[in-house]
XYZ file of C-alpha atoms in Angstrom:
765
model
C 0.000 0.000 0.000
C 1.310 3.467 -0.825
C 2.079 5.582 2.240
C -0.141 8.482 1.120
C -3.288 6.358 1.373
C -3.015 6.259 5.190
C -5.009 8.649 7.340
C -2.811 8.905 10.452
C 0.404 7.040 9.545
C 2.938 8.980 7.489
C 1.615 12.310 8.796
C 3.488 14.885 10.927
C 1.221 14.546 13.978
C 2.096 16.768 16.968
C 3.751 14.938 19.854
C 1.396 13.702 22.573
C 3.307 15.511 25.328
C 4.208 18.646 23.351
C 2.108 21.126 25.308
C 3.085 19.734 28.733
C 6.750 20.128 27.833
C 6.366 23.555 26.241
C 4.405 24.872 29.232
C 6.989 23.547 31.707
C 4.536 21.244 33.478
C 5.914 18.763 36.046
C 6.747 15.716 33.937
C 10.330 14.705 34.805
C 11.490 12.558 37.714
C 12.507 15.457 39.958
C 9.239 17.301 39.208
C 6.925 14.488 40.245
C 8.801 13.331 43.377
C 8.774 16.512 45.427
C 7.974 14.905 48.803
C 10.600 14.507 51.540
C 13.338 12.051 50.617
C 16.842 11.253 51.767
C 19.450 12.887 49.549
C 21.900 10.255 48.327
C 25.487 11.161 47.455
C 28.421 8.968 46.438
C 31.997 9.336 47.633
C 34.168 8.370 44.680
C 37.663 6.953 44.350
C 40.468 9.365 43.413
C 42.548 6.412 42.168
C 42.256 4.418 38.935
C 43.126 1.133 40.667
C 43.184 0.616 44.425
C 42.073 -1.538 47.343
C 40.107 0.147 50.128
C 41.894 -0.710 53.358
C 39.742 1.298 55.789
C 36.835 3.730 55.735
C 36.364 5.901 58.832
C 32.766 7.165 58.966
C 32.348 8.177 62.644
C 32.845 11.926 62.068
C 30.507 11.901 59.053
C 27.746 10.164 61.015
C 27.848 12.960 63.634
C 26.810 15.591 61.083
C 23.223 16.682 61.911
C 20.779 15.275 59.351
C 22.978 12.370 58.221
C 20.965 9.155 58.194
C 23.612 6.615 57.192
C 26.939 5.981 55.488
C 27.418 2.634 53.748
C 30.672 1.026 52.563
C 31.682 -2.190 50.819
C 31.228 -4.031 54.119
C 27.472 -3.232 54.176
C 26.386 -4.390 50.717
C 25.409 -7.806 49.272
C 28.291 -9.819 47.827
C 26.520 -11.094 44.690
C 27.915 -9.803 41.409
C 25.674 -8.319 38.715
C 25.776 -6.252 35.539
C 24.120 -2.882 35.012
C 23.775 -3.475 31.249
C 20.126 -3.119 30.230
C 20.058 -6.251 28.116
C 17.726 -9.200 27.694
C 18.390 -12.132 30.035
C 20.735 -13.979 29.938
C 22.837 -10.849 29.539
C 25.857 -11.154 27.226
C 27.663 -8.728 29.558
C 29.630 -10.253 32.448
C 28.465 -10.050 36.062
C 31.434 -8.053 37.338
C 30.001 -5.391 39.694
C 29.062 -5.037 43.334
C 26.992 -2.129 44.693
C 30.203 -1.042 46.443
C 33.430 -2.937 45.885
C 36.500 -2.968 48.069
C 38.502 -3.028 44.830
C 37.920 0.314 43.061
C 38.742 0.208 39.373
C 38.547 3.738 37.971
C 38.694 7.339 39.137
C 35.055 7.890 40.067
C 34.221 4.346 41.219
C 31.935 4.659 44.296
C 33.525 3.989 47.692
C 30.704 5.032 50.043
C 26.995 5.872 49.882
C 25.883 8.823 52.034
C 22.194 9.359 52.863
C 21.146 12.580 54.572
C 18.096 14.777 55.056
C 19.639 17.602 53.037
C 22.195 17.934 50.282
C 24.253 20.255 52.464
C 24.502 17.641 55.222
C 25.377 14.893 52.723
C 28.164 16.946 51.154
C 29.538 17.959 54.561
C 29.569 14.317 55.657
C 31.351 13.304 52.457
C 34.268 15.591 53.324
C 34.594 13.991 56.767
C 34.897 10.385 55.555
C 38.502 9.222 55.767
C 39.529 6.444 53.367
C 42.821 4.550 53.411
C 43.730 3.110 49.995
C 46.346 0.639 48.866
C 47.075 2.170 45.476
C 47.727 -0.307 42.667
C 49.213 0.213 39.224
C 46.419 0.741 36.659
C 46.015 -0.472 33.066
C 45.234 2.722 31.141
C 46.206 1.962 27.526
C 43.698 -0.398 25.965
C 46.260 -1.526 23.382
C 48.321 -3.171 26.127
C 45.420 -4.478 28.245
C 44.977 -7.939 26.715
C 47.125 -10.485 28.604
C 48.571 -7.712 30.775
C 49.955 -9.013 34.111
C 47.832 -6.355 35.875
C 44.283 -7.719 36.079
C 41.339 -5.321 36.250
C 39.107 -8.141 37.536
C 41.190 -10.627 39.561
C 38.206 -11.692 41.703
C 37.196 -15.354 41.721
C 33.447 -14.715 41.404
C 33.592 -12.927 38.022
C 30.765 -14.572 36.094
C 29.912 -14.630 32.370
C 26.204 -15.492 31.824
C 26.842 -16.075 28.099
C 29.835 -17.583 26.258
C 31.152 -14.511 24.394
C 34.869 -15.302 24.493
C 35.534 -13.371 27.704
C 38.306 -14.284 30.150
C 38.914 -12.049 33.174
C 42.390 -13.639 33.596
C 43.338 -12.088 30.244
C 41.467 -8.761 30.770
C 39.107 -9.930 28.004
C 35.426 -9.003 28.123
C 34.732 -10.685 24.783
C 36.503 -12.032 21.711
C 35.412 -13.582 18.411
C 36.175 -13.989 14.702
C 33.759 -14.755 11.887
C 34.307 -14.911 8.157
C 32.912 -15.875 4.777
C 35.212 -17.001 1.963
C 39.019 -16.970 1.909
C 39.797 -13.334 2.583
C 43.586 -13.758 2.403
C 43.383 -15.366 -1.046
C 41.024 -12.667 -2.324
C 43.181 -9.817 -0.964
C 46.302 -11.425 -2.509
C 44.510 -11.421 -5.865
C 43.356 -7.777 -5.668
C 45.110 -5.080 -7.698
C 45.033 -2.608 -4.819
C 44.950 -3.255 -1.069
C 44.605 -0.481 1.496
C 45.770 -1.304 5.032
C 44.643 1.365 7.502
C 44.132 1.770 11.264
C 41.634 4.178 12.833
C 41.145 5.327 16.409
C 37.893 6.693 17.816
C 37.881 8.162 21.312
C 35.137 7.860 23.924
C 32.267 10.350 23.657
C 29.673 11.301 26.257
C 25.933 11.248 25.489
C 25.625 14.591 27.299
C 21.827 14.374 27.496
C 20.190 17.422 29.073
C 18.756 15.472 32.017
C 21.500 13.747 34.014
C 21.135 10.270 35.546
C 18.562 10.303 38.366
C 16.391 7.949 40.418
C 13.831 8.182 43.229
C 12.981 5.155 45.376
C 10.415 4.491 48.105
C 8.528 1.660 49.752
C 4.938 1.710 48.498
C 1.809 1.027 50.554
C 2.374 -2.724 50.122
C 5.982 -2.544 51.314
C 7.370 -3.027 47.797
C 10.316 -1.118 46.358
C 8.896 1.541 44.015
C 11.477 3.029 41.642
C 10.881 6.127 39.507
C 13.845 6.556 37.225
C 14.914 8.333 34.065
C 15.513 5.044 32.264
C 15.042 3.426 28.855
C 14.709 -0.077 30.311
C 12.106 -0.480 33.083
C 11.953 -4.288 32.905
C 15.718 -4.811 32.704
C 16.143 -2.301 35.533
C 13.816 -4.377 37.718
C 15.899 -7.489 37.044
C 19.191 -5.644 37.716
C 17.884 -4.370 41.073
C 16.607 -7.825 42.002
C 20.021 -9.362 41.300
C 21.977 -6.588 43.041
C 19.798 -6.297 46.151
C 18.888 -9.966 46.461
C 15.130 -9.358 46.587
C 12.428 -10.950 44.372
C 11.316 -9.125 41.241
C 7.748 -9.338 42.566
C 8.759 -6.869 45.296
C 10.032 -4.268 42.815
C 8.101 -1.843 40.612
C 10.002 0.378 38.147
C 8.393 3.202 36.214
C 9.710 5.984 34.047
C 8.267 9.474 33.673
C 9.292 11.775 30.801
C 13.005 11.395 30.026
C 15.169 14.410 29.269
C 17.228 12.521 26.693
C 19.014 9.196 26.886
C 20.803 8.352 23.615
C 21.683 4.952 25.093
C 23.223 6.247 28.342
C 20.038 5.258 30.150
C 20.074 1.760 28.673
C 22.495 1.161 31.536
C 21.284 1.235 35.157
C 23.961 3.768 36.062
C 22.517 5.076 39.346
C 19.355 3.148 40.298
C 20.969 0.668 42.675
C 22.281 3.292 45.159
C 19.026 4.985 46.275
C 17.289 1.583 46.081
C 19.824 0.179 48.531
C 19.294 3.180 50.858
C 15.509 2.747 50.791
C 15.747 -0.981 51.507
C 18.088 -0.289 54.447
C 16.244 2.687 55.972
C 12.665 2.162 54.829
C 12.665 5.822 53.745
C 12.277 7.466 50.320
C 15.626 8.313 48.709
C 16.681 10.346 45.711
C 19.940 10.437 43.785
C 20.571 13.049 41.098
C 23.936 12.967 39.365
C 25.682 16.277 38.867
C 26.857 17.047 35.351
C 30.394 16.220 36.480
C 29.295 12.786 37.736
C 27.488 12.106 34.463
C 30.689 12.943 32.607
C 33.136 10.961 34.770
C 30.962 8.018 35.933
C 28.343 7.630 33.207
C 28.428 5.175 30.305
C 30.124 6.839 27.311
C 30.757 5.421 23.828
C 33.431 2.716 23.599
C 36.858 3.880 22.496
C 37.852 1.649 19.572
C 40.786 0.989 17.305
C 39.704 -0.422 13.952
C 42.144 -2.054 11.546
C 40.840 -2.276 7.969
C 42.316 -4.122 5.020
C 40.338 -3.465 1.868
C 41.041 -5.127 -1.471
C 39.789 -3.864 -4.824
C 40.558 -3.937 -8.531
C 41.497 -0.847 -10.510
C 37.987 -0.605 -11.904
C 36.784 0.085 -8.364
C 35.255 -3.324 -7.566
C 35.630 -3.963 -3.815
C 36.302 -7.688 -3.483
C 37.613 -8.348 0.032
C 37.363 -6.715 3.482
C 39.267 -7.750 6.605
C 38.269 -5.768 9.694
C 39.537 -6.123 13.275
C 38.235 -4.038 16.179
C 39.842 -3.545 19.574
C 37.283 -2.065 21.981
C 37.941 -0.440 25.354
C 35.194 -1.454 27.797
C 36.784 0.384 30.719
C 36.559 -0.895 34.281
C 33.371 -2.937 33.781
C 31.995 -4.976 30.913
C 28.453 -3.686 30.414
C 27.609 -3.608 26.686
C 31.204 -4.560 25.826
C 30.394 -7.878 24.091
C 27.465 -6.437 22.109
C 28.623 -3.010 20.872
C 31.747 -4.352 19.180
C 29.881 -6.671 16.802
C 28.194 -3.743 15.096
C 31.558 -2.246 14.083
C 31.833 -5.011 11.482
C 28.316 -6.361 10.961
C 26.909 -2.880 10.236
C 29.759 -1.668 8.008
C 30.979 -4.579 5.836
C 27.473 -5.451 4.451
C 27.243 -1.992 2.850
C 29.631 -3.402 0.220
C 27.835 -6.676 -0.483
C 27.661 -5.842 -4.230
C 30.969 -7.401 -5.377
C 32.303 -8.774 -2.102
C 33.901 -12.201 -2.489
C 35.167 -12.659 1.072
C 35.246 -10.935 4.444
C 36.663 -11.520 7.888
C 35.662 -9.697 11.045
C 37.421 -10.224 14.352
C 37.379 -8.366 17.651
C 38.685 -8.188 21.193
C 37.022 -6.204 23.983
C 39.307 -5.411 26.905
C 39.094 -4.147 30.466
C 41.057 -1.034 31.498
C 41.063 1.156 34.608
C 38.971 3.901 33.004
C 35.291 4.844 33.228
C 33.176 1.934 31.991
C 31.712 2.428 28.527
C 28.115 1.637 27.596
C 25.454 2.129 24.974
C 25.428 5.216 22.781
C 23.290 5.781 19.683
C 24.958 3.902 16.831
C 26.297 1.323 19.308
C 29.593 0.401 17.618
C 28.335 0.802 14.054
C 29.361 4.475 14.255
C 33.004 3.553 14.847
C 33.146 0.795 12.215
C 31.396 2.842 9.533
C 33.811 5.743 10.125
C 36.766 3.412 9.505
C 35.423 1.531 6.484
C 33.807 4.525 4.768
C 37.006 6.563 5.156
C 38.990 3.699 3.601
C 36.547 3.538 0.669
C 36.862 7.299 0.175
C 40.646 6.920 0.128
C 40.316 4.114 -2.432
C 38.197 6.368 -4.654
C 40.724 9.211 -4.387
C 43.638 6.866 -5.197
C 41.825 5.461 -8.228
C 40.716 8.916 -9.385
C 37.086 7.804 -9.204
C 34.117 9.807 -7.990
C 33.472 8.444 -4.471
C 29.720 8.348 -5.133
C 30.296 6.321 -8.316
C 32.499 3.769 -6.543
C 29.635 3.263 -4.077
C 27.094 2.905 -6.875
C 29.237 0.060 -8.188
C 29.632 -1.789 -4.850
C 26.710 -1.006 -2.579
C 24.140 -3.494 -1.328
C 20.934 -3.368 -3.353
C 17.403 -4.578 -2.775
C 17.031 -8.352 -2.969
C 20.670 -9.137 -2.129
C 21.574 -11.484 0.704
C 24.161 -10.013 3.089
C 26.667 -12.664 4.288
C 28.322 -10.161 6.660
C 24.920 -9.348 8.194
C 23.988 -12.793 9.480
C 22.943 -13.797 5.926
C 19.862 -11.589 6.167
C 18.128 -10.449 2.971
C 17.869 -6.793 1.968
C 14.074 -6.960 1.572
C 13.743 -3.193 1.522
C 16.752 -1.209 0.366
C 16.621 2.215 -1.255
C 20.327 2.963 -0.718
C 20.909 3.458 -4.443
C 18.010 5.929 -4.602
C 19.291 7.673 -1.440
C 22.659 8.210 -3.168
C 21.109 9.600 -6.350
C 18.644 11.788 -4.433
C 21.404 13.161 -2.181
C 23.685 13.830 -5.172
C 20.986 15.906 -6.857
C 19.870 17.742 -3.725
C 23.434 18.546 -2.619
C 24.639 19.512 -6.129
C 27.533 17.069 -5.745
C 29.031 17.757 -9.182
C 29.485 21.428 -8.265
C 30.621 20.998 -4.668
C 32.948 17.981 -4.960
C 35.772 19.962 -6.642
C 37.907 21.836 -4.088
C 37.426 25.612 -4.242
C 40.006 28.136 -2.977
C 38.080 31.037 -1.425
C 41.181 33.175 -0.837
C 42.449 34.383 2.546
C 43.641 30.828 3.382
C 40.113 29.403 3.249
C 39.171 26.356 1.194
C 35.785 24.770 0.489
C 35.444 21.034 0.006
C 32.895 18.255 0.215
C 32.722 14.684 1.459
C 30.339 11.734 1.306
C 29.492 8.626 3.311
C 26.788 6.011 3.521
C 25.590 3.957 6.464
C 23.307 1.216 7.685
C 22.053 0.122 11.101
C 19.453 -2.407 12.295
C 15.835 -2.298 13.410
C 16.107 -4.497 16.524
C 18.215 -7.288 17.966
C 16.913 -10.159 15.849
C 15.642 -13.249 17.650
C 15.987 -11.421 20.992
C 14.014 -8.178 21.316
C 10.368 -8.341 22.367
C 7.897 -5.508 21.994
C 4.426 -5.650 23.509
C 1.292 -3.570 23.477
C -2.034 -3.678 25.279
C -4.943 -1.853 23.695
C -8.385 -1.648 25.230
C -11.701 -0.053 24.389
C -13.169 2.375 26.916
C -16.883 3.028 27.399
C -16.783 6.291 25.446
C -15.463 4.570 22.339
C -11.848 5.728 22.723
C -8.797 3.558 23.408
C -6.070 3.064 25.987
C -2.700 1.989 24.606
C -0.331 0.618 27.251
C 3.314 0.050 26.315
C 6.580 -0.960 27.984
C 8.807 0.938 25.550
C 10.254 4.192 26.856
C 9.648 7.479 25.060
C 12.859 9.400 25.719
C 11.940 12.434 23.678
C 11.889 10.415 20.455
C 8.109 10.610 20.226
C 7.450 6.872 20.333
C 4.281 7.430 22.398
C 2.977 9.530 19.513
C 4.173 7.206 16.733
C 2.640 4.121 18.379
C -0.613 6.059 18.931
C -0.605 6.968 15.218
C -0.334 3.290 14.310
C -3.149 2.370 16.717
C -5.331 5.167 15.315
C -4.667 3.988 11.761
C -5.573 0.404 12.652
C -8.714 1.338 14.614
C -9.842 3.983 12.113
C -9.966 6.778 14.690
C -8.006 9.949 15.387
C -4.747 10.056 17.376
C -6.599 12.095 20.026
C -8.783 9.040 20.671
C -5.759 6.980 21.772
C -4.458 7.633 25.297
C -0.933 6.276 25.810
C 0.530 5.002 29.078
C 4.027 3.684 29.752
C 6.334 2.474 30.933
C 5.669 0.747 34.266
C 6.640 -2.822 35.186
C 3.409 -3.253 37.175
C 1.057 -2.085 34.415
C 2.844 -2.400 31.064
C 3.178 -5.608 29.091
C 6.786 -6.822 28.859
C 8.978 -4.867 26.455
C 12.757 -5.142 26.100
C 12.898 -1.348 26.249
C 13.828 1.537 24.003
C 17.170 0.697 22.453
C 18.659 -1.001 19.388
C 16.395 1.180 17.205
C 13.647 -1.340 17.909
C 10.626 0.636 19.125
C 8.934 1.589 15.843
C 9.754 -1.728 14.179
C 9.149 -4.231 17.016
C 6.713 -2.498 19.393
C 4.963 -0.926 16.395
C 4.256 -4.373 14.966
C 2.940 -5.459 18.387
C 0.537 -2.480 18.287
C -0.594 -3.408 14.774
C -1.250 -7.019 15.799
C -2.946 -6.065 19.095
C -5.319 -3.774 17.186
C -6.240 -6.602 14.797
C -7.005 -8.835 17.780
C -9.062 -6.118 19.494
C -11.106 -5.574 16.331
C -11.979 -9.283 16.312
C -13.106 -9.041 19.960
C -15.150 -5.889 19.335
C -16.883 -7.570 16.398
C -17.661 -10.660 18.506
C -19.223 -8.517 21.272
C -21.189 -6.502 18.710
C -22.422 -9.686 17.017
C -23.786 -10.870 20.361
C -25.611 -7.562 20.745
C -27.032 -7.861 17.225
C -27.958 -11.528 17.602
C -25.800 -12.797 14.763
C -22.436 -14.454 14.064
C -19.173 -12.401 14.183
C -18.644 -13.211 10.484
C -21.840 -11.290 9.673
C -20.615 -7.899 10.981
C -18.018 -5.369 9.834
C -15.905 -2.970 11.883
C -16.347 0.614 10.679
C -14.320 2.712 13.088
C -17.035 4.403 15.137
C -19.459 1.488 14.886
C -19.899 -2.159 14.009
C -22.541 -2.801 11.347
C -24.453 -5.829 10.128
C -24.585 -5.197 6.352
C -27.471 -7.558 5.542
C -29.893 -5.727 7.888
C -28.237 -2.323 8.172
C -28.317 -2.562 11.995
C -25.328 -1.097 13.836
C -24.016 -0.604 17.349
C -21.678 2.243 18.270
C -18.323 1.798 19.978
C -19.792 3.490 23.076
C -22.569 0.926 23.220
C -20.033 -1.889 22.845
C -17.863 -0.308 25.562
C -20.792 -0.175 27.987
C -21.803 -3.736 27.093
C -18.380 -4.971 28.316
C -19.319 -3.599 31.766
C -22.683 -5.351 32.096
C -22.939 -9.144 32.541
C -19.982 -9.532 30.207
C -17.641 -12.478 29.905
C -15.511 -10.971 27.150
C -13.160 -8.024 27.617
C -12.539 -5.600 24.794
C -8.814 -5.701 25.436
C -5.878 -7.299 23.618
C -2.228 -7.781 24.527
C 0.230 -8.921 21.890
C 3.977 -9.537 22.045
C 6.111 -9.431 18.925
C 9.653 -10.461 18.059
C 11.458 -10.670 14.731
C 13.898 -13.241 13.339
C 15.488 -10.511 11.199
C 16.585 -6.910 11.726
C 16.028 -4.984 8.482
C 18.655 -2.271 8.071
C 17.692 1.334 7.453
C 20.137 3.019 5.058
C 21.417 6.575 4.710
C 23.626 8.772 2.558
C 25.167 11.964 3.921
C 27.054 14.709 2.095
C 28.783 17.650 3.735
C 30.294 20.906 2.493
C 32.844 22.605 4.729
C 34.974 25.701 4.716
C 38.395 25.070 6.228
C 40.775 27.781 7.442
C 44.242 26.384 6.705
C 45.924 28.764 9.136
C 43.860 27.923 12.226
C 42.513 24.498 11.247
C 38.965 25.648 11.947
C 36.306 23.653 10.099
C 32.984 25.387 9.455
C 30.116 23.144 8.387
C 28.244 25.018 5.660
C 25.831 22.397 4.395
C 24.846 18.888 5.480
C 22.490 16.961 3.241
C 21.089 13.569 4.162
C 18.670 11.128 2.578
C 17.398 8.279 4.742
C 15.626 5.032 3.895
C 13.726 4.031 7.035
C 11.014 2.202 5.095
C 7.958 4.370 5.616
C 8.467 7.265 8.078
C 5.475 6.859 10.428
C 5.800 10.523 11.459
C 8.001 12.428 8.973
C 8.366 15.455 11.270
C 9.699 13.356 14.163
C 11.856 11.274 11.792
C 13.382 14.478 10.438
C 14.121 15.779 13.956
C 15.718 12.422 14.830
C 17.913 12.688 11.748
C 18.948 16.285 12.371
C 19.772 15.518 16.013
C 21.868 12.488 15.094
C 23.784 14.444 12.462
C 24.567 17.175 15.004
C 25.850 14.572 17.490
C 27.980 12.980 14.772
C 29.455 16.359 13.834
C 30.266 16.970 17.511
C 32.084 13.625 17.783
C 34.077 14.315 14.662
C 35.205 17.871 15.286
C 35.253 18.664 19.009
C 34.024 16.143 21.596
C 36.373 13.820 23.499
C 36.393 12.084 26.892
C 39.964 12.682 28.089
C 42.149 11.431 30.945
C 45.538 12.392 32.361
C 48.469 9.972 32.789
C 46.991 8.731 36.100
C 43.579 7.968 34.593
C 41.963 11.060 36.096
C 39.283 12.597 33.873
C 40.023 15.942 32.222
C 37.075 18.041 31.166
C 34.292 17.003 33.480
C 32.072 19.979 32.652
C 30.723 21.583 29.504
C 33.377 24.264 29.871
C 35.916 21.701 28.629
C 33.751 19.021 26.993
C 32.734 20.974 23.904
C 29.302 20.265 22.471
C 28.114 21.602 19.118
C 25.342 24.172 19.195
C 22.932 25.191 16.449
C 25.423 27.891 15.482
C 28.041 25.235 14.644
C 25.818 23.420 12.194
C 25.342 25.491 9.063
C 22.434 24.281 6.939
C 20.939 20.848 7.614
C 18.593 19.335 5.076
C 16.994 15.911 5.433
C 14.804 13.984 3.007
C 13.522 10.411 2.789
C 13.472 7.689 0.173
C 10.688 5.238 0.876
C 11.038 1.484 0.746
C 8.556 -1.101 1.996
C 9.765 -3.512 4.675
C 7.324 -6.447 4.632
C 8.092 -7.450 8.235
C 7.629 -3.949 9.668
C 4.466 -2.098 10.691
C 3.103 -0.295 7.602
C 6.420 -1.065 5.887
C 8.500 0.824 8.472
C 12.096 0.223 9.563
C 14.029 2.089 12.257
C 15.352 5.663 12.356
C 16.926 6.199 15.815
C 20.569 5.215 15.328
C 21.349 5.191 11.597
C 21.365 8.992 11.600
C 24.574 9.420 13.656
C 26.792 7.330 11.382
C 27.624 9.419 8.291
C 29.122 12.672 9.702
C 32.507 11.246 10.803
C 33.522 9.705 7.458
C 31.925 12.475 5.376
C 33.734 15.214 7.326
C 37.022 13.254 7.329
C 36.700 13.028 3.546
C 35.981 16.757 3.155
C 38.942 17.638 5.417
C 41.197 15.440 3.255
C 39.922 17.170 0.115
C 40.719 20.558 1.672
C 44.144 19.688 3.129
C 45.478 16.536 1.454
C 45.624 14.815 4.878
C 43.680 11.733 5.960
C 42.938 11.937 9.677
C 42.573 8.497 11.234
C 41.692 9.553 14.764
C 38.546 11.204 16.088
C 37.989 13.958 17.039
C 39.700 15.968 14.296
C 40.313 19.222 16.190
C 41.566 22.484 14.661
C 44.946 21.882 16.369
C 45.350 18.507 14.630
C 44.416 20.004 11.259
C 46.731 23.018 11.626
C 49.685 20.836 12.654
C 49.181 18.044 10.123
C 51.041 17.589 6.861
C 50.129 15.376 3.882
C 51.597 11.862 3.903
C 54.279 11.199 1.257
C 52.594 9.409 -1.649
């Protein structure tokens, strides 16, 4: 079905919560939990690797208003992971609530609970800790098989076999291949062998990590947290605290941004522990500094690419190896790294004869990494796309033409993407559309603007996924109310993405009503049907399909109830949106009448819950082109124009899809040109505020223009694929390409700061 035949789907419907947010109504965690609560603060380690010998808390406990101070001696001794992943988690169980062995600067040493923030901070200064300082492992290149072990403990536990070995500082390790890559590379006319380094980047969402906990009227632990993963969070707390899941309820209010940071239970366990110990409500709100130094930033990676091609530009073999720095703990380490190869190599399925993809994920004594939009694909695509751009430049070919020749096209099977088919792939149309819109022929040639300024352009393409295939579950409950409207109850977390609105649009389309007639509620582990959560770009694709199927089931139920009212068989009636009609007699009953009937001597509820999972994860595709002006004297890069064309199947809400794309592009530009999580030689973080950690603003962006090429994904709701993550992946390689065009230098490390550009010289050819 063509997208323009839909009434609600494919339309730029206003977000459900738009007015509440614009009017500053209380919608966030700190707004809706204004009652008295203990203020929780964490005393953090100043050392990258140390054993806590003694913690003196007597003076701190004498501070008026201090309720308690807890140390490693007070907490349960069962290890857990804070990775928000489906059970059994691929990430190792390597954490305690408080550990005697602190493994990075910022690792918690003590939990302070006090009646006021002032008392908690005063108490923190009075705690005296004696450390046995150990030598840290800070360089991830030397971490594997290093004699210094980040996790020497005996109870380190891997729930899944992912190639991890704590005795080797390995979180995960694997190799997979198709064909004889060495033989193919040996037969290629040109082989590029390149190594790239991407630093860690912080999600820097506006709302920092924060959680409120209390015991409810049934004595259960009630958690209100800014989280993407209510159900995983419940399981994490159960494991960490040693209490049954039935005694825990987790809900999320509005979220002030997540970008993957809140797919990790960064802070929930600390106030929960305080509440369980004291019986009192507790609240922990991370400062911006804490979010920067003890959050869950993007994994630092080193990616080694060998790419073989013939002189006509056919790419025949790719060998890619990724070394990933998980930091002090392993959450998301085994899962992010796979995307660096599986979401980059398949872009070149066209002529590919063989590939190999291997990786190692290592522990170091730095802040633990986690999930960040793009989830490893961002790093791998930067490396491979930059290598392809270099190949095009060496061969004297237009870099868009070399992609036309090699890219994956609709109907192809992708061996490097778990042998999945490209059912819906408009990548070729995205490239052509972007070329025309950007005026590539005019902007690709380098232009000297005088005064030391040069204009140049670059290109990149990308893919992502639409879920974790054979794992993710999305669920929806939809029920008819007595006034003929609907309640849609979901477990996916709207984190500003607008998924509440998008899922309501789908429900409205299915039930032939307006979006206003669908009230959305979520996410709450007590009330919502199980949902893996909002990550892996899965909400529209997986939860959306659950909504579509739940609506079909509800329609069947409504028709059965109506048939009973009309004294006929369900096969004799038709659903018509506001009513159910019996065509052969013309009789009809309204939705209101059906709603009231379910409340009187009824044995059939007008309510349906459906869970959905997918055996495949259809990739969205994207092409990005950028024009920059570069000042050769200062190295300053000014982004003039960024054009992007995205294939996300059918955009359910084009306005929200466009905002997603623009936001992702801005984040990608920030990573490429200015952002960087930095440490000194002792592993202490440098730049723990926005004074030093530079984020792009609207003024740094130039012109952004986004358009869509539609494809139809048969396994998705209304033909839709995902949009959330794909959008961050093209800026790094496109900008790197444009900077090369302007300077003659290939930069193989992100970020590419003005200092690096000003000091760099072209490599000898």
